[in-house]
PDB file of C-alpha atoms and ligand atoms in Angstrom:
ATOM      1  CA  UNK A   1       0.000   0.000   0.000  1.00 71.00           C
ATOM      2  CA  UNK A   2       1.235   3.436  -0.890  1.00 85.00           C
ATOM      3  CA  UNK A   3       2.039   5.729   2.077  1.00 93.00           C
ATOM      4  CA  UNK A   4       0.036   9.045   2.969  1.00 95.00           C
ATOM      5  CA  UNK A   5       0.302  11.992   4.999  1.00 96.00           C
ATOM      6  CA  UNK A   6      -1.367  12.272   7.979  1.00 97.00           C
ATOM      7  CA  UNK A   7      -1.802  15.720   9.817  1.00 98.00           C
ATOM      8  CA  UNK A   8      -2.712  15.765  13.740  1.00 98.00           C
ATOM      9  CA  UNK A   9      -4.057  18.510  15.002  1.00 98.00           C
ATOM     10  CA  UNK A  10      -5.962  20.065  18.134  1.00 98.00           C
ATOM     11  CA  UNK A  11      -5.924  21.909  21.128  1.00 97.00           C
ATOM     12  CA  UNK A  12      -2.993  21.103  24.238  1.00 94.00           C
ATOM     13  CA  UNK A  13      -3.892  18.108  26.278  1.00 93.00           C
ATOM     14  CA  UNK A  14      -6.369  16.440  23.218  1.00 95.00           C
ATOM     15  CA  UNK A  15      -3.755  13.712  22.733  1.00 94.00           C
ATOM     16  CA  UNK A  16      -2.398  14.712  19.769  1.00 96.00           C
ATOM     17  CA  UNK A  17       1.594  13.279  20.921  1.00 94.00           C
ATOM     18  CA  UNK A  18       0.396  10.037  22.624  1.00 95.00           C
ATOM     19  CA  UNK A  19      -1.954   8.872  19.233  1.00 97.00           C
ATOM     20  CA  UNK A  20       0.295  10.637  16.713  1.00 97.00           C
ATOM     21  CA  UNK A  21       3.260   8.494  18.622  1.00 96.00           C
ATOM     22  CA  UNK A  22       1.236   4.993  18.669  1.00 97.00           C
ATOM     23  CA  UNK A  23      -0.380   5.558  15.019  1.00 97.00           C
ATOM     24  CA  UNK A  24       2.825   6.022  13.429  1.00 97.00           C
ATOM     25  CA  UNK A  25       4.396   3.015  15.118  1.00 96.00           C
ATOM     26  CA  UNK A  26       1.368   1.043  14.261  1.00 96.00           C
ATOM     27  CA  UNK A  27       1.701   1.912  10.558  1.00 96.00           C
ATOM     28  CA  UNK A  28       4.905   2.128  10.394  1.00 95.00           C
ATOM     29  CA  UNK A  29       5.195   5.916   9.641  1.00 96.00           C
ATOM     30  CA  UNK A  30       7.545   8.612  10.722  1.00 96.00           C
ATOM     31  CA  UNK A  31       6.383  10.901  13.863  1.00 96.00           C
ATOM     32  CA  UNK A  32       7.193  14.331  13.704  1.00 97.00           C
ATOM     33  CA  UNK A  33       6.635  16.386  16.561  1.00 97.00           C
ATOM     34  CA  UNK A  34       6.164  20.052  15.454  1.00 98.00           C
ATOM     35  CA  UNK A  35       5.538  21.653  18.742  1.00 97.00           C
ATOM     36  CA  UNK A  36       9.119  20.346  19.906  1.00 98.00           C
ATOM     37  CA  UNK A  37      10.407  22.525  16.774  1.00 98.00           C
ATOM     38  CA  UNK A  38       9.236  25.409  18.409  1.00 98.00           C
ATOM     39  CA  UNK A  39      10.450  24.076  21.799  1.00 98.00           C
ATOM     40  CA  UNK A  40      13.795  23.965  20.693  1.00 98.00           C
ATOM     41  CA  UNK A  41      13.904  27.119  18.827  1.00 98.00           C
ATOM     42  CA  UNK A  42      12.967  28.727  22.498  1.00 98.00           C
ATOM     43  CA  UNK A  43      16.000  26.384  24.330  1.00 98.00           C
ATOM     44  CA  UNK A  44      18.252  27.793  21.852  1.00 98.00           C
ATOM     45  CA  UNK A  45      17.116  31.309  22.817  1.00 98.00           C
ATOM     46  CA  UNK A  46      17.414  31.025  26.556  1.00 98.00           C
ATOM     47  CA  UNK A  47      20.797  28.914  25.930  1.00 97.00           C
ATOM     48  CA  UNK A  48      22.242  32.120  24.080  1.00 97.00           C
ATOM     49  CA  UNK A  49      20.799  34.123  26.611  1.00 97.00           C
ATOM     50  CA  UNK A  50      19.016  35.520  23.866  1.00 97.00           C
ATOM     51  CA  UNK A  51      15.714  38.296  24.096  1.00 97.00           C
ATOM     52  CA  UNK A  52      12.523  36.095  23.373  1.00 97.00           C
ATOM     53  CA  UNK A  53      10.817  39.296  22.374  1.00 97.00           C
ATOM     54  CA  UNK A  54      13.539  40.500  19.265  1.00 97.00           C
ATOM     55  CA  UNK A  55      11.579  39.125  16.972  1.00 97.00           C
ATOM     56  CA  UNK A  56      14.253  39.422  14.027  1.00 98.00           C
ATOM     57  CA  UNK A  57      16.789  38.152  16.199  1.00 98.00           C
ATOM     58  CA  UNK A  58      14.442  34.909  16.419  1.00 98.00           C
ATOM     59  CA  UNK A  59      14.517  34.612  12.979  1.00 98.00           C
ATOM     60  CA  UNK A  60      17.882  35.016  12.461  1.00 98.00           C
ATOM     61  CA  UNK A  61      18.193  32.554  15.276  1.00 98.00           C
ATOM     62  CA  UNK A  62      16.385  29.913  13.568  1.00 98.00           C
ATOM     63  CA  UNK A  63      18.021  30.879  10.243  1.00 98.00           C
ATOM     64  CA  UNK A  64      21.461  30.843  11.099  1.00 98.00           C
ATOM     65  CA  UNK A  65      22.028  28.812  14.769  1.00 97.00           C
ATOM     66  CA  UNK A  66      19.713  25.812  14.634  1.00 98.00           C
ATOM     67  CA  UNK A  67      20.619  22.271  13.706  1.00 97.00           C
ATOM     68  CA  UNK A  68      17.952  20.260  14.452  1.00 97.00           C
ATOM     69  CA  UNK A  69      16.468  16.535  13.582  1.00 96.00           C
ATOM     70  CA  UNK A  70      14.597  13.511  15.239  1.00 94.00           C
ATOM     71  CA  UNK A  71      16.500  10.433  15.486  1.00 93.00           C
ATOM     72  CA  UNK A  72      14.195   7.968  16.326  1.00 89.00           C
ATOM     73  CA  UNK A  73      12.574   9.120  19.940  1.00 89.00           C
ATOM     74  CA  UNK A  74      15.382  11.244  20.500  1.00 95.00           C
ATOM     75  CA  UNK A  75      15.371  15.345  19.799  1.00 97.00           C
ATOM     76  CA  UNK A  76      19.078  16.770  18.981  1.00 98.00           C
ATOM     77  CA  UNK A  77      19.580  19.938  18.786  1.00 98.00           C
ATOM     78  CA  UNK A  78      23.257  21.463  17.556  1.00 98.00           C
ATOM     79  CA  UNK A  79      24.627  17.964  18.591  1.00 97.00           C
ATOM     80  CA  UNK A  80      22.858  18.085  22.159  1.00 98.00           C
ATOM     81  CA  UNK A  81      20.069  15.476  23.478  1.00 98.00           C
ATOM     82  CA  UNK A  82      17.574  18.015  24.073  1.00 98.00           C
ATOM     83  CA  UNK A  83      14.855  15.845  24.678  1.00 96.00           C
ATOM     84  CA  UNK A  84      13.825  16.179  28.032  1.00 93.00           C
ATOM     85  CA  UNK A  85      14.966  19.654  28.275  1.00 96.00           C
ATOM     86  CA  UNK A  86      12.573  21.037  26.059  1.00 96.00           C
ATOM     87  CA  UNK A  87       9.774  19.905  28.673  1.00 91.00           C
ATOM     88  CA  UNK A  88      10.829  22.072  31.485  1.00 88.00           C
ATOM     89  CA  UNK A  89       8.566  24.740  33.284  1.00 85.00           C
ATOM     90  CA  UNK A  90      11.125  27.293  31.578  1.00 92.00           C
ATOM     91  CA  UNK A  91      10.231  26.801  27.988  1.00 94.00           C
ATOM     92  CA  UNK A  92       6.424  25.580  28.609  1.00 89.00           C
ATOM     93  CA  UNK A  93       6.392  29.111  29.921  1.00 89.00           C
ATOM     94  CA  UNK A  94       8.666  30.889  27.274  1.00 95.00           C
ATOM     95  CA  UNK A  95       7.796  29.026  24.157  1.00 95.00           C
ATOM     96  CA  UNK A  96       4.436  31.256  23.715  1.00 93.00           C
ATOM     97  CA  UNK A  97       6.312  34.531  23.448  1.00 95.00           C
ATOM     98  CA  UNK A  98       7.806  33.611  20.000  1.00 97.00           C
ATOM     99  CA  UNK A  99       5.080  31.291  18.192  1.00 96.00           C
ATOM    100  CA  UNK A 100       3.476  34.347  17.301  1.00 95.00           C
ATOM    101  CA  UNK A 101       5.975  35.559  14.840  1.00 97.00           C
ATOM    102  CA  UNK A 102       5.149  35.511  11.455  1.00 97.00           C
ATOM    103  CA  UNK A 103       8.217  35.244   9.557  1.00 97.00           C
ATOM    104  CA  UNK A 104       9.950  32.530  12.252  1.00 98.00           C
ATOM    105  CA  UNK A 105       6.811  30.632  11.593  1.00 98.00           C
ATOM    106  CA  UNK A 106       6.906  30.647   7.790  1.00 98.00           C
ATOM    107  CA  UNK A 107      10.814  29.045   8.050  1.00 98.00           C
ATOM    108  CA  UNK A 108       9.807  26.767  10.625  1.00 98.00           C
ATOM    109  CA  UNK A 109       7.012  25.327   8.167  1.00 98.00           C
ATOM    110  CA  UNK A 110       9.624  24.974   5.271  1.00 97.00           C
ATOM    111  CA  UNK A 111      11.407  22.983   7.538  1.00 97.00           C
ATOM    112  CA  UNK A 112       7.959  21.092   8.938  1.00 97.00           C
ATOM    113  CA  UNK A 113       7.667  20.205   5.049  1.00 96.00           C
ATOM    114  CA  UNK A 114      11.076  19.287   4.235  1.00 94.00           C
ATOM    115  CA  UNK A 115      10.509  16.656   6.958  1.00 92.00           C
ATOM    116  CA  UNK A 116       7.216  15.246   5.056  1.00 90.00           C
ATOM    117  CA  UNK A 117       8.412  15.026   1.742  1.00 86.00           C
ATOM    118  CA  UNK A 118       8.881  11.114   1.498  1.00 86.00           C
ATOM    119  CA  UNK A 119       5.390  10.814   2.840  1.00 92.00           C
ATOM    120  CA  UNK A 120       4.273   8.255   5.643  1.00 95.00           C
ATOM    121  CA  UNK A 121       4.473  10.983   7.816  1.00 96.00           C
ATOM    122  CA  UNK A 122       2.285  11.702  10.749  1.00 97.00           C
ATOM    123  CA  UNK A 123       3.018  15.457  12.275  1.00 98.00           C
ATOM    124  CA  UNK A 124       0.804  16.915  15.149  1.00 98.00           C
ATOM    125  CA  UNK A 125       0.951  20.425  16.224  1.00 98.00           C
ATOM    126  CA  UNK A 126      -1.925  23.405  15.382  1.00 98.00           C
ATOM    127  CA  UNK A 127      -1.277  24.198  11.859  1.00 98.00           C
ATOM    128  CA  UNK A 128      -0.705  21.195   9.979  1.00 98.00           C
ATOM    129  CA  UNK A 129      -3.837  20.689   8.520  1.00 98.00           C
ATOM    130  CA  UNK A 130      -4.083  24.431   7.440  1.00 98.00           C
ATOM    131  CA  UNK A 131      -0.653  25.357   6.978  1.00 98.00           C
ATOM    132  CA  UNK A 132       2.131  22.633   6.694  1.00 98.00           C
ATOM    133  CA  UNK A 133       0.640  20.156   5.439  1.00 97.00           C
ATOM    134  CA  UNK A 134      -2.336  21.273   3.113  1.00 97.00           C
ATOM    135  CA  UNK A 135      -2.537  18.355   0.879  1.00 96.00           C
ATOM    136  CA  UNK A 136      -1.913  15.857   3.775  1.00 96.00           C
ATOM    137  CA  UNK A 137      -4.624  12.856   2.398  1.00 96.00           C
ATOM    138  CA  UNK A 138      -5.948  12.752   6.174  1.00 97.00           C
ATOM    139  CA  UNK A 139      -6.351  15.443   8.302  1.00 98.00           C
ATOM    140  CA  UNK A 140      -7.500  14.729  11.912  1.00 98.00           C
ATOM    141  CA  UNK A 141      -8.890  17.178  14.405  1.00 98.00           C
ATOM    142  CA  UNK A 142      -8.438  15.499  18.174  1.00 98.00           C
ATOM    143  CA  UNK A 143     -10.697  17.710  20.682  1.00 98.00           C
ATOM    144  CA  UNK A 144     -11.391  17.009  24.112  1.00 98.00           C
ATOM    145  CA  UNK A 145     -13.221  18.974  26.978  1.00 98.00           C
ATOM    146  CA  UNK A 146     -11.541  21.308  28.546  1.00 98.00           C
ATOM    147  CA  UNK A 147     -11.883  18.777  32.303  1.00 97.00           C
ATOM    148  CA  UNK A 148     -10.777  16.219  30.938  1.00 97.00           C
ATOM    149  CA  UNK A 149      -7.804  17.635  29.251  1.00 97.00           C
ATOM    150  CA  UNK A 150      -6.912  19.605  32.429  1.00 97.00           C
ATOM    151  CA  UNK A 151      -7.884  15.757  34.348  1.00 96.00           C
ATOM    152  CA  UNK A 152      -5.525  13.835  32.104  1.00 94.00           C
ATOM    153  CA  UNK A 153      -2.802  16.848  32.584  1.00 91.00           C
ATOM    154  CA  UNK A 154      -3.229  16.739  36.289  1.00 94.00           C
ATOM    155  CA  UNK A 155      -2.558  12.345  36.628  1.00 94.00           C
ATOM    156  CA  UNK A 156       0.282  12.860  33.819  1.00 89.00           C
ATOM    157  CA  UNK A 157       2.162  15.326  35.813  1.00 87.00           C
ATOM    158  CA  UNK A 158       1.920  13.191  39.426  1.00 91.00           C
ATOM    159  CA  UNK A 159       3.048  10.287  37.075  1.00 91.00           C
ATOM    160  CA  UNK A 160       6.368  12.223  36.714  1.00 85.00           C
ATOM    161  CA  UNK A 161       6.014  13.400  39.885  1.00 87.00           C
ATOM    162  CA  UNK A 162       5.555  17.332  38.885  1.00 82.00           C
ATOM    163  CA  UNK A 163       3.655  18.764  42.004  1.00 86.00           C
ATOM    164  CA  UNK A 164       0.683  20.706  40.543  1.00 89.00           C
ATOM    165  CA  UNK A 165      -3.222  20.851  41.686  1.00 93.00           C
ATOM    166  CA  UNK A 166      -5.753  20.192  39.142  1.00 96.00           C
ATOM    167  CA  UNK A 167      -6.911  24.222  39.258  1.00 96.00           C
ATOM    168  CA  UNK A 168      -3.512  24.873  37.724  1.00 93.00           C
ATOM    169  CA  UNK A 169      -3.400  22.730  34.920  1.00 94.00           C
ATOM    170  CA  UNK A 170      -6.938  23.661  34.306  1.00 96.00           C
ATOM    171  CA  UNK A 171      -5.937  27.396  34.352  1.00 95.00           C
ATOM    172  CA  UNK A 172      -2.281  26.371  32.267  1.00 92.00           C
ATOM    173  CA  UNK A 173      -4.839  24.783  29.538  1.00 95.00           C
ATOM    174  CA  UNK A 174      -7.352  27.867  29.007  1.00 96.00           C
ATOM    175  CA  UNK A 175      -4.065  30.053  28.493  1.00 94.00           C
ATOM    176  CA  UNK A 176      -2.424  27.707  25.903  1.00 94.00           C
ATOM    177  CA  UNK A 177      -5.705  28.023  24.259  1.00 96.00           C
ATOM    178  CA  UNK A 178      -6.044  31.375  23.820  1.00 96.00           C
ATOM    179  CA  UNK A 179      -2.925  31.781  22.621  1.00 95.00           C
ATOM    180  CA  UNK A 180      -3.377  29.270  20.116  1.00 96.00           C
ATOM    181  CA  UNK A 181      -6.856  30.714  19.086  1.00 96.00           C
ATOM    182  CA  UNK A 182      -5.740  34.294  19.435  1.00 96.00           C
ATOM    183  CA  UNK A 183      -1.989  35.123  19.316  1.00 94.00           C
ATOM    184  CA  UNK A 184      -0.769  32.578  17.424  1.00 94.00           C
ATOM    185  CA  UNK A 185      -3.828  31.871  15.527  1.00 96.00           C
ATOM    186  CA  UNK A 186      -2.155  29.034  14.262  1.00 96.00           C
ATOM    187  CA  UNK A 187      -5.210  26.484  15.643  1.00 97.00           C
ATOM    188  CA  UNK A 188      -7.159  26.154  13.039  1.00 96.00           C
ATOM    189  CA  UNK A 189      -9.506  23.393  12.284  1.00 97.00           C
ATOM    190  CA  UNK A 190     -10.412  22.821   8.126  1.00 97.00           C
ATOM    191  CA  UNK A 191     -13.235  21.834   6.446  1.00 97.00           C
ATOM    192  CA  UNK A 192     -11.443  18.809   5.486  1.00 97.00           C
ATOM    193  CA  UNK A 193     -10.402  17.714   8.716  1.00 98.00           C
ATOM    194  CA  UNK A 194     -12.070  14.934  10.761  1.00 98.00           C
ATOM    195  CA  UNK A 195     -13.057  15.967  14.096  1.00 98.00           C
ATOM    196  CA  UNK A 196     -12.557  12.834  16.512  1.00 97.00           C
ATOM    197  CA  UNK A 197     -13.599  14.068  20.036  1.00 97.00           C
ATOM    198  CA  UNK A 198     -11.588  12.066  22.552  1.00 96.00           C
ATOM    199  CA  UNK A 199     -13.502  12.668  25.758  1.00 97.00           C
ATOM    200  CA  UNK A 200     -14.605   9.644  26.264  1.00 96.00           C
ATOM    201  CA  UNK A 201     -12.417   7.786  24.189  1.00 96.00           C
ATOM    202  CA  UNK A 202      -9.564   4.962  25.191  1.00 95.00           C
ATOM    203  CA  UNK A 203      -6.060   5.848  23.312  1.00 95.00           C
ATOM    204  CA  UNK A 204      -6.387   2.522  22.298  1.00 97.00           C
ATOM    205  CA  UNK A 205      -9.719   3.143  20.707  1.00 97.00           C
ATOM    206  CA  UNK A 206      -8.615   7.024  19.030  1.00 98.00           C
ATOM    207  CA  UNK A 207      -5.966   4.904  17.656  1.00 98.00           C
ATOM    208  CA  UNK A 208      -7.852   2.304  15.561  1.00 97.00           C
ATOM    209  CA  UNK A 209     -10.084   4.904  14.755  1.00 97.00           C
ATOM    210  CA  UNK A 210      -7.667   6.965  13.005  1.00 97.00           C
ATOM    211  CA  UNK A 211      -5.712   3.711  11.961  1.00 96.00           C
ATOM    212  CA  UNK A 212      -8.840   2.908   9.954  1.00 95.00           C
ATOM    213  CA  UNK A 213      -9.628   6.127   8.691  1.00 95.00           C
ATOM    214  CA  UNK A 214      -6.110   6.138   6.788  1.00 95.00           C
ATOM    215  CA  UNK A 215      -6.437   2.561   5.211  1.00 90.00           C
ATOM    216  CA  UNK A 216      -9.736   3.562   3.708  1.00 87.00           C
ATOM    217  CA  UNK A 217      -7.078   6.705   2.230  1.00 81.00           C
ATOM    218  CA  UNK A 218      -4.322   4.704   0.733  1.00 67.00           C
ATOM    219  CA  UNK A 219      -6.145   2.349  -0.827  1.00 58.00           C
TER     220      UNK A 219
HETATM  221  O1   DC T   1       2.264  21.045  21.392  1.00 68.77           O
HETATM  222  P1   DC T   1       3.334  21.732  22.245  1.00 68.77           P
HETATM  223  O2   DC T   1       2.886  22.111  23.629  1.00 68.77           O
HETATM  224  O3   DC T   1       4.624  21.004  22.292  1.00 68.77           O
HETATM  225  O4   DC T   1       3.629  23.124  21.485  1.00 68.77           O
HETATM  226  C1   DC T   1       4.557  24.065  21.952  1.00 68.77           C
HETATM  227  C2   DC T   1       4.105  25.467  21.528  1.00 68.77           C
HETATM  228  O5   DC T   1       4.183  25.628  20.126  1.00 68.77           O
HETATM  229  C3   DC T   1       2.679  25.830  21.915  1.00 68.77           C
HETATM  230  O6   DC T   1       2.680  27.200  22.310  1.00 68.77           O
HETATM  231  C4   DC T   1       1.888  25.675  20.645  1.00 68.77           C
HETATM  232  C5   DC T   1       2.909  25.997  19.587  1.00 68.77           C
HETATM  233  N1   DC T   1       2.728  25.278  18.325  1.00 68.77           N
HETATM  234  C6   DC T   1       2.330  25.985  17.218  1.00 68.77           C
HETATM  235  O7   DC T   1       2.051  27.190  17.327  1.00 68.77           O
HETATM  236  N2   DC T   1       2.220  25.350  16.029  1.00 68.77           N
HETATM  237  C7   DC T   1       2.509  24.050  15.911  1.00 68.77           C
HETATM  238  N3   DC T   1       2.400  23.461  14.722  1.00 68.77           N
HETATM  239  C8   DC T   1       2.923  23.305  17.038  1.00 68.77           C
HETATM  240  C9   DC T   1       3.021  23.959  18.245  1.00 68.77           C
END
C-alpha cells in the first residue's frame, strides 16, 4: 500500500503526541513532533541568553544557529540530546512569546515540510492541517473537553512526579488556548479535517479509529 500523509491537530492536552506516537508506530510511519520545533527554537534562545521578544533576532536565530532533527525518539539539537529539556517549566512558559511571529513561523514550516516530503508521515501540532501540510490525504482534528484535558494533565504530571493541583493545569490549559486561538492563531480546524472528540475515548480506541480512517485513504 502506498504511504500518505497524515496531519494531527488540536488543542494542548487532546492527545495529539500520545496517538500521533502509537499511530505512526502502528503503521509504520515517521512521527514528527512540530511543537518540539518550536520548543527547541525557544532552548536555543534562553541557551544564548538571547531576548525572546527581538523578533528578528528569532529569525535570524532559527536561520542561522539551529541544527535540528529527530533520530528515532530522540530530539538533537546542535549535537545536544535536548529531549527532556525542552519539557521544562522554563520553555512551557517561554515558548508562547515567539510562536506568534510571522516570519519565524513561515521558516519553521519549510522545515515542517522538508521533513514530510517522502510521505508516511504523521506530524501533530496546530497548523498542519491548514498550513504545513495542506494536501496531507488525512487530516484529523483530536478535541477534548476542557476537564478532561486539564484531568488527564493533572494524573500525567503526578506520574512524573511534577507537584501541581488540578486548578492549575486547568488554568495552564485555558491560556495555551487562547494563545493558540488568538496570538498565534495558528489552531485552526479545516473543512477537510475529521473531528474525533476524545472525551470519552480509550487511546487505544482514538488509535484504531484513526488507523482505519487512513487505510480507507491509501487504498
Ligand atoms: O504542542 P506543544 O505544547 O509542544 O507546542 C509548543 C508550543 O508551540 C505551543 O505554544 C503551541 C505551539 N505550536 C504551534 O504554534 N504550532 C505548531 N504546529 C505546534 C506547536
Amino acid at each position: 500500500m502506498s504511504k500518505i500523509n497524515i496531519a494531527i491537530d488540536g488543542p494542548a492536552g487532546a492527545g495529539k503526541s500520545t496517538i500521533a506516537k502509537l499511530l505512526a508506530k502502528e503503521l509504520s510511519y515517521t512521527y514528527i513532533d512540530t511543537g518540539a520545533m518550536y520548543r527547541a527554537l525557544t532552548y536555543l534562545l534562553i541557551k544564548k541568553d538571547l531576548p525572546l521578544t527581538d523578533e528578528n533576532l528569532v529569525l535570524e536565530t532559527l536561520r542561522n544557529d539551529y541544527d535540528f532533527s529527530f533520530e528515532g525518539e530522540k530530539i538533537i539539537l546542535n549535537g545536544e540530546d535536548i529531549t527532556n529539556l525542552i519539557r521544562s517549566n522554563e520553555i512551557n512558559a517561554n515558548v508562547s512569546t515567539i510562536v506568534a511571529y510571522k516570519k519565524m513561523r513561515e521558516l519553521m514550516v519549510e522545515k515542517q515540510r522538508e521533513l514530510s516530503n517522502k510521505k508516511g508521515v504523521v506530524m501533530d501540532g496546530r497548523d498542519i492541517g491548514s498550513v504545513v501540510l495542506k494536501d496531507a490525504e488525512l487530516k484529523i482534528f483530536l478535541v477534548a473537553s476542557l476537564e478532561e484535558r486539564a484531568r488527564r494533565r493533572f494524573l500525567e504530571n503526578k506520574e512524573k512526579g511534577i507537584e501541581t493541583t488540578y486548578e492549575e493545569v486547568e488554568e495552564n490549559l485555558k491560556k495555551r488556548d487562547y494563545i493558540d486561538t488568538y496570538v498565534s492563531k495558528a489552531l485552526v480546524k479545516t473543512k477537510d479535517a475529521i473531528e474525533v472528540d476524545t472525551t470519552n475515548m480509550s487511546i487505544k480506541e482514538v488509535v484504531a479509529r484513526i488507523k482505519d480512517l487512513a487505510t480507507t485513504r491509501n487504498r
